[in-house]
Short mmCIF file of C-alpha atoms in Angstrom, two decimals:
data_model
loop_
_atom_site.label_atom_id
_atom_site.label_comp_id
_atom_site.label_asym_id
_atom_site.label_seq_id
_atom_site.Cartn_x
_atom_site.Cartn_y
_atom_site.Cartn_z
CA UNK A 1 -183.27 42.71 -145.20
CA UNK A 2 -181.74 42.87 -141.78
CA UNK A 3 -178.88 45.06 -143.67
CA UNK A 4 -181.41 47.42 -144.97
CA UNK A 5 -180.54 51.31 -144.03
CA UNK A 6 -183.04 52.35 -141.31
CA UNK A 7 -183.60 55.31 -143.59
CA UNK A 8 -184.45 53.60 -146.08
CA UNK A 9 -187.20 50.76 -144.02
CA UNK A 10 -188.67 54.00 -142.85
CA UNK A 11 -189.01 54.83 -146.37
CA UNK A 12 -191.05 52.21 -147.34
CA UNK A 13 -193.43 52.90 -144.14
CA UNK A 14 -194.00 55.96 -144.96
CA UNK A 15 -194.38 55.05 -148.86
CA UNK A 16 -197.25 52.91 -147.69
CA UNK A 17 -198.57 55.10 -145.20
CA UNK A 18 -198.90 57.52 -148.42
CA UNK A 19 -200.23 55.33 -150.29
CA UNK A 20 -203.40 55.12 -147.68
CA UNK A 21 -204.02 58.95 -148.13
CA UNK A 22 -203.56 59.07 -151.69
CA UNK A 23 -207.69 59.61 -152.79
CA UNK A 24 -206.64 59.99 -156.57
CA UNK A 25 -207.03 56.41 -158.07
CA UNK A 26 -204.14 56.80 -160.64
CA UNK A 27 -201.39 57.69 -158.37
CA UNK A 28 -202.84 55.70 -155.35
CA UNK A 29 -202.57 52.48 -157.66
CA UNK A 30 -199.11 53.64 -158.72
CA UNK A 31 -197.75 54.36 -154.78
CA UNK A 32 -199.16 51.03 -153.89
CA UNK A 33 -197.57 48.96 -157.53
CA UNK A 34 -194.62 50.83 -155.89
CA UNK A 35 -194.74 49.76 -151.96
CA UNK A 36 -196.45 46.26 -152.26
CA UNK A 37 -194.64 42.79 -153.60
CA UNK A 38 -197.05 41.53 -156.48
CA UNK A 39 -198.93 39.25 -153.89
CA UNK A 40 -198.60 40.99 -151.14
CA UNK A 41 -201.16 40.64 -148.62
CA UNK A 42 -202.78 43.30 -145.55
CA UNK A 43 -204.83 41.97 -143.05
CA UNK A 44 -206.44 43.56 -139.41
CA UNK A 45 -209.40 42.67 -137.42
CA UNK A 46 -211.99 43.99 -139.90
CA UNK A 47 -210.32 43.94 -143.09
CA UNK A 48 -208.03 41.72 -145.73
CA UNK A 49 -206.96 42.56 -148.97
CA UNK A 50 -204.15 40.51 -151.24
CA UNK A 51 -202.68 41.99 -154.67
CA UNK A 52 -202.61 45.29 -155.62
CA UNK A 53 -205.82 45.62 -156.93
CA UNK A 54 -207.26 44.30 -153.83
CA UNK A 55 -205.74 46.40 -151.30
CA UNK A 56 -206.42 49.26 -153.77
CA UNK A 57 -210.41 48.30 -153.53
CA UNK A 58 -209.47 48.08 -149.82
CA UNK A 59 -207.84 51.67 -149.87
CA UNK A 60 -210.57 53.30 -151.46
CA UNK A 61 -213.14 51.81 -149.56
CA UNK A 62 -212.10 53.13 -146.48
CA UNK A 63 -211.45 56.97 -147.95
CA UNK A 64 -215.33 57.01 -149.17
CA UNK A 65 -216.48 55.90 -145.63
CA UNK A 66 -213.91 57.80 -143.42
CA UNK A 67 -213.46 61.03 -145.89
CA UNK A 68 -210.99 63.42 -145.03
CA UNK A 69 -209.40 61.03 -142.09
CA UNK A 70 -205.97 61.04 -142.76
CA UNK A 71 -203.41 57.90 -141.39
CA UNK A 72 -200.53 59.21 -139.90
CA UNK A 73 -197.00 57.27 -138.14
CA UNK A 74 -196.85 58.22 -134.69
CA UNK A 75 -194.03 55.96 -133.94
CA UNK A 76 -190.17 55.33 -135.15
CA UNK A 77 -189.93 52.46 -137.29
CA UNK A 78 -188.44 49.42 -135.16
CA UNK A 79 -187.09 47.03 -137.75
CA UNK A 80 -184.89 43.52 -137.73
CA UNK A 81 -184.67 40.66 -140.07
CA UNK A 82 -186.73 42.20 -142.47
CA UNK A 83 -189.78 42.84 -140.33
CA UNK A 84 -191.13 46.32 -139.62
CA UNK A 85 -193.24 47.59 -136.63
CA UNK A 86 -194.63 51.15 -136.21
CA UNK A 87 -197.98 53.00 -135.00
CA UNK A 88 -200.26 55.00 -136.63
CA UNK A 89 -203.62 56.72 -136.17
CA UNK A 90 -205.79 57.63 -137.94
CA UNK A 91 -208.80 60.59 -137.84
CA UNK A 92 -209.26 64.26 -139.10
CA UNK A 93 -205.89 65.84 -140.51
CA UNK A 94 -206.49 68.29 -137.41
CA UNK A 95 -207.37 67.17 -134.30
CA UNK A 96 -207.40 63.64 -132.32
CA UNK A 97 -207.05 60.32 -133.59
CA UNK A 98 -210.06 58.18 -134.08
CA UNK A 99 -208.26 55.10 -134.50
CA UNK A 100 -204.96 54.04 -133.51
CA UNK A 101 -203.04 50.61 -133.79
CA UNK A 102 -199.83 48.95 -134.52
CA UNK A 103 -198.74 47.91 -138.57
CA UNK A 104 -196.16 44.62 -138.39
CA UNK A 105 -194.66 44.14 -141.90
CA UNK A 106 -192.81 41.52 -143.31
CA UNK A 107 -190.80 42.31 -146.52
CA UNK A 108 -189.62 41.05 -149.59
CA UNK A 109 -186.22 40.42 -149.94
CA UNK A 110 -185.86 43.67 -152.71
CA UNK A 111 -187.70 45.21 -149.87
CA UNK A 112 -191.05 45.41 -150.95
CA UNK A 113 -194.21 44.60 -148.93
CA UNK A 114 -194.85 41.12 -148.69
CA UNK A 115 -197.50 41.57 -145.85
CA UNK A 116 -198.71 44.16 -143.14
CA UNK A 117 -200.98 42.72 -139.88
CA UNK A 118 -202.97 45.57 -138.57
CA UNK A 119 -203.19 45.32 -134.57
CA UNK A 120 -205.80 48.12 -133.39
CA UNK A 121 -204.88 49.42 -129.95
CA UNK A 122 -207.82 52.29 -129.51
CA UNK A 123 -210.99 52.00 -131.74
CA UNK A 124 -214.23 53.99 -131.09
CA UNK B 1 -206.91 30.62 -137.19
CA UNK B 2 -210.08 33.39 -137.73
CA UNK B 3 -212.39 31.02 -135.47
CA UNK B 4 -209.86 29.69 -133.14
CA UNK B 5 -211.55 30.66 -129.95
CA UNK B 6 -209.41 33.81 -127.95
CA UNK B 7 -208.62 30.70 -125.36
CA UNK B 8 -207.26 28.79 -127.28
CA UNK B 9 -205.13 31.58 -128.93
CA UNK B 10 -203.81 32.58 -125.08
CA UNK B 11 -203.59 28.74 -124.60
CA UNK B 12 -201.07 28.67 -127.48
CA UNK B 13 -198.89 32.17 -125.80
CA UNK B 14 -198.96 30.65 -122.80
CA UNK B 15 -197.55 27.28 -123.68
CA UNK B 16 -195.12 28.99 -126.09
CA UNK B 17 -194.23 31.10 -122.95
CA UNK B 18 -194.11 28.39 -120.60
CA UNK B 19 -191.38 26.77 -123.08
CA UNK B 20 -189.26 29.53 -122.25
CA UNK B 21 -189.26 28.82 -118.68
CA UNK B 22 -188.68 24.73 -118.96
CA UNK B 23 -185.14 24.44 -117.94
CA UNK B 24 -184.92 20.71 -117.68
CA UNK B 25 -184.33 19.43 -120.88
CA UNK B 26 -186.50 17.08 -122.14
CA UNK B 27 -190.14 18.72 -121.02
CA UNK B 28 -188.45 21.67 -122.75
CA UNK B 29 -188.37 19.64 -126.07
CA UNK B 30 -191.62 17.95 -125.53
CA UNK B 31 -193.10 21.31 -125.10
CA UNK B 32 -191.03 23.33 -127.88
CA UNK B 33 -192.55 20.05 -129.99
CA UNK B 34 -196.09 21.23 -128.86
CA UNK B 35 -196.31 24.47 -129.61
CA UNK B 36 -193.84 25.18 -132.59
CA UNK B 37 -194.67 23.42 -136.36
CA UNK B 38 -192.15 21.62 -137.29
CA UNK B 39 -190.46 24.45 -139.36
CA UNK B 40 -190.82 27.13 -136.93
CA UNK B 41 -188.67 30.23 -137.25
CA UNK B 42 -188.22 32.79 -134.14
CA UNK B 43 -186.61 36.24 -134.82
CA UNK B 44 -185.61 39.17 -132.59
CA UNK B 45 -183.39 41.73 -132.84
CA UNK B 46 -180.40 39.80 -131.32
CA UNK B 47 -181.49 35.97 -132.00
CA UNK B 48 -182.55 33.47 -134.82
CA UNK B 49 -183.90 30.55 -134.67
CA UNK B 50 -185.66 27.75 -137.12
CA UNK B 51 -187.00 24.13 -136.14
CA UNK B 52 -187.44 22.37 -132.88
CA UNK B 53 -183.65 21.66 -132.46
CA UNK B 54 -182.51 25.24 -132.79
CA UNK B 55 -185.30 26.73 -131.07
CA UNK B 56 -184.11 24.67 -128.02
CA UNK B 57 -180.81 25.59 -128.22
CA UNK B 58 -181.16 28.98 -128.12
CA UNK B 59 -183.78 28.88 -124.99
CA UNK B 60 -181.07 26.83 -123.15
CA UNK B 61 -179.01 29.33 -124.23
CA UNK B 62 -180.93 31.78 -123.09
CA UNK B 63 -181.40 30.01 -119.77
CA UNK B 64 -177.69 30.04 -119.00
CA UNK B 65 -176.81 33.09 -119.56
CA UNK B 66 -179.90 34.69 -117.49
CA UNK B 67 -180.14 32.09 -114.68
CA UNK B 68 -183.15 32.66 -113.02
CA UNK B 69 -185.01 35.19 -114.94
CA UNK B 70 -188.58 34.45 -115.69
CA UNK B 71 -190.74 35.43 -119.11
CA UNK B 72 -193.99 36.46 -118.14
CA UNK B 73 -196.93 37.44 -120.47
CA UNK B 74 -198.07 40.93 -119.56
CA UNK B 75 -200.85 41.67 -121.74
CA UNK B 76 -203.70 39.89 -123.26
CA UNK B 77 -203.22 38.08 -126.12
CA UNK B 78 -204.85 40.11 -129.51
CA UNK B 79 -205.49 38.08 -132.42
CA UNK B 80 -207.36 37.91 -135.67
CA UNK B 81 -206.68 36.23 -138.93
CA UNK B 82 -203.92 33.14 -137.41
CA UNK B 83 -201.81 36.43 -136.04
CA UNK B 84 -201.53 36.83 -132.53
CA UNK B 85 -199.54 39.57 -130.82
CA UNK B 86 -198.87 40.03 -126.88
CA UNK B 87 -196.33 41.93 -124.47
CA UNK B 88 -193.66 40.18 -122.30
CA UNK B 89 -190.87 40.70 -119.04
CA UNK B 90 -188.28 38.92 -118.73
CA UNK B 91 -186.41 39.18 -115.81
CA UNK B 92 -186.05 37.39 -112.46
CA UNK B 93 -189.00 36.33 -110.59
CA UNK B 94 -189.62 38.57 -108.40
CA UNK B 95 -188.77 42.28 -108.87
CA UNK B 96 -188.47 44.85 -111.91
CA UNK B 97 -188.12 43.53 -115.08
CA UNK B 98 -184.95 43.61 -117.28
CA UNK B 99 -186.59 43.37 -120.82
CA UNK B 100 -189.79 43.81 -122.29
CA UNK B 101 -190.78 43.48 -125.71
CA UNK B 102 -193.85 42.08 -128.13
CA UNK B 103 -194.17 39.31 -129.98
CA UNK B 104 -195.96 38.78 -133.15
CA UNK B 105 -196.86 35.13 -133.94
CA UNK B 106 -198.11 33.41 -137.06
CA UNK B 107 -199.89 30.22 -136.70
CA UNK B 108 -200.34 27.42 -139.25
CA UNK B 109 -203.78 26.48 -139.59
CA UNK B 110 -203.34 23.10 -137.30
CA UNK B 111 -202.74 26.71 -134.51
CA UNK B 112 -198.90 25.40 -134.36
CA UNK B 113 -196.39 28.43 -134.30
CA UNK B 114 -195.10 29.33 -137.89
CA UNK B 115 -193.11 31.82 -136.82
CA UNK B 116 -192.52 34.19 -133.63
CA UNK B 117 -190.80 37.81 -134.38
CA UNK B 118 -190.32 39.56 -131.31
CA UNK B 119 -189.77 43.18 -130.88
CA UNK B 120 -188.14 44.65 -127.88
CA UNK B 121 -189.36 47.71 -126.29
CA UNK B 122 -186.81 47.85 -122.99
CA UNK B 123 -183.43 46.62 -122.72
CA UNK B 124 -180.53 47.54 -120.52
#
């Protein structure tokens, strides 16, 4: 992957960081069948999820608890060898962040998600 | 690696650090052969690495080329799920550093490193 187009590992990023904001189930499923290697697996301090239908439970777990909160990128996406890192909040779609933390990805060799470690830098 | 104590998981940065700064030869190996599983693969944006005998080479590489400077830890070491994550200077002893970057760690379940992917966040 490290001959990937940074355009296009910023692509998958931000077709992941989609995929977290999509609320309607069919589409969400499809952005993440889309983003995700079949096994793929996520994992931060408070949650794991492996497969899409896992990280989909995941997904729409957190958009019942935390409605309207929106995850955004805040940083560029720093990439080499196939791994990704950038930041992200997440909170209201106006006004501060709530939560904020560093994603590190590792991807498939056709560039697909193989697994994202959430780090959390700023939690309430 | 979820209920490896947090001192144990700094125990493991630091030795892995502490590797970095072994310039005689064989308590380099003896301590790359500590903290690295046997198939251990480090990445950064300008270096690759995988197994004891190539990790070693590289550090010594390292070593020659920056005589003198010194890797220091400068954060706390975050961790959950076997991933650990912490920010580092390298640079000479005493003064500014010249680099500073994260690393990302897996760990294999025996809380070897499985792999290292370091990010840099200042470079000359």
């Amino acid at each position: 992957m490290s001959d990937t187009p940074a355009t296009a590992l910023a692509s998958v990023a931000d077709a992941y960081v989609a995929s977290w904001n999509e609320v309607e189930p069919a589409p969400r499923r499809a952005a993440i069948a889309r983003v995700w290697a079949d096994n793929g697996a996520y994992a931060d301090p408070l949650m794991k999820s492996k497969g899409h239908a896992a990280i989909d439970d995941m997904i729409a777990g957190v958009q019942n608890r935390f409605a309207g909160f929106v995850l955004k990128r805040t940083s560029n996406v720093d990439s080499h060898n196939g791994n990704l890192r950038f930041a992200w909040s997440l909170g209201p779609a106006a006004g501060p962040s709530v939560v904020e933390g560093v994603d590190f990805c590792r991807l498939t060799s056709d560039g697909k998600l193989a697994s994202v470690v959430g780090f959390i830098d700023k939690m309430p």
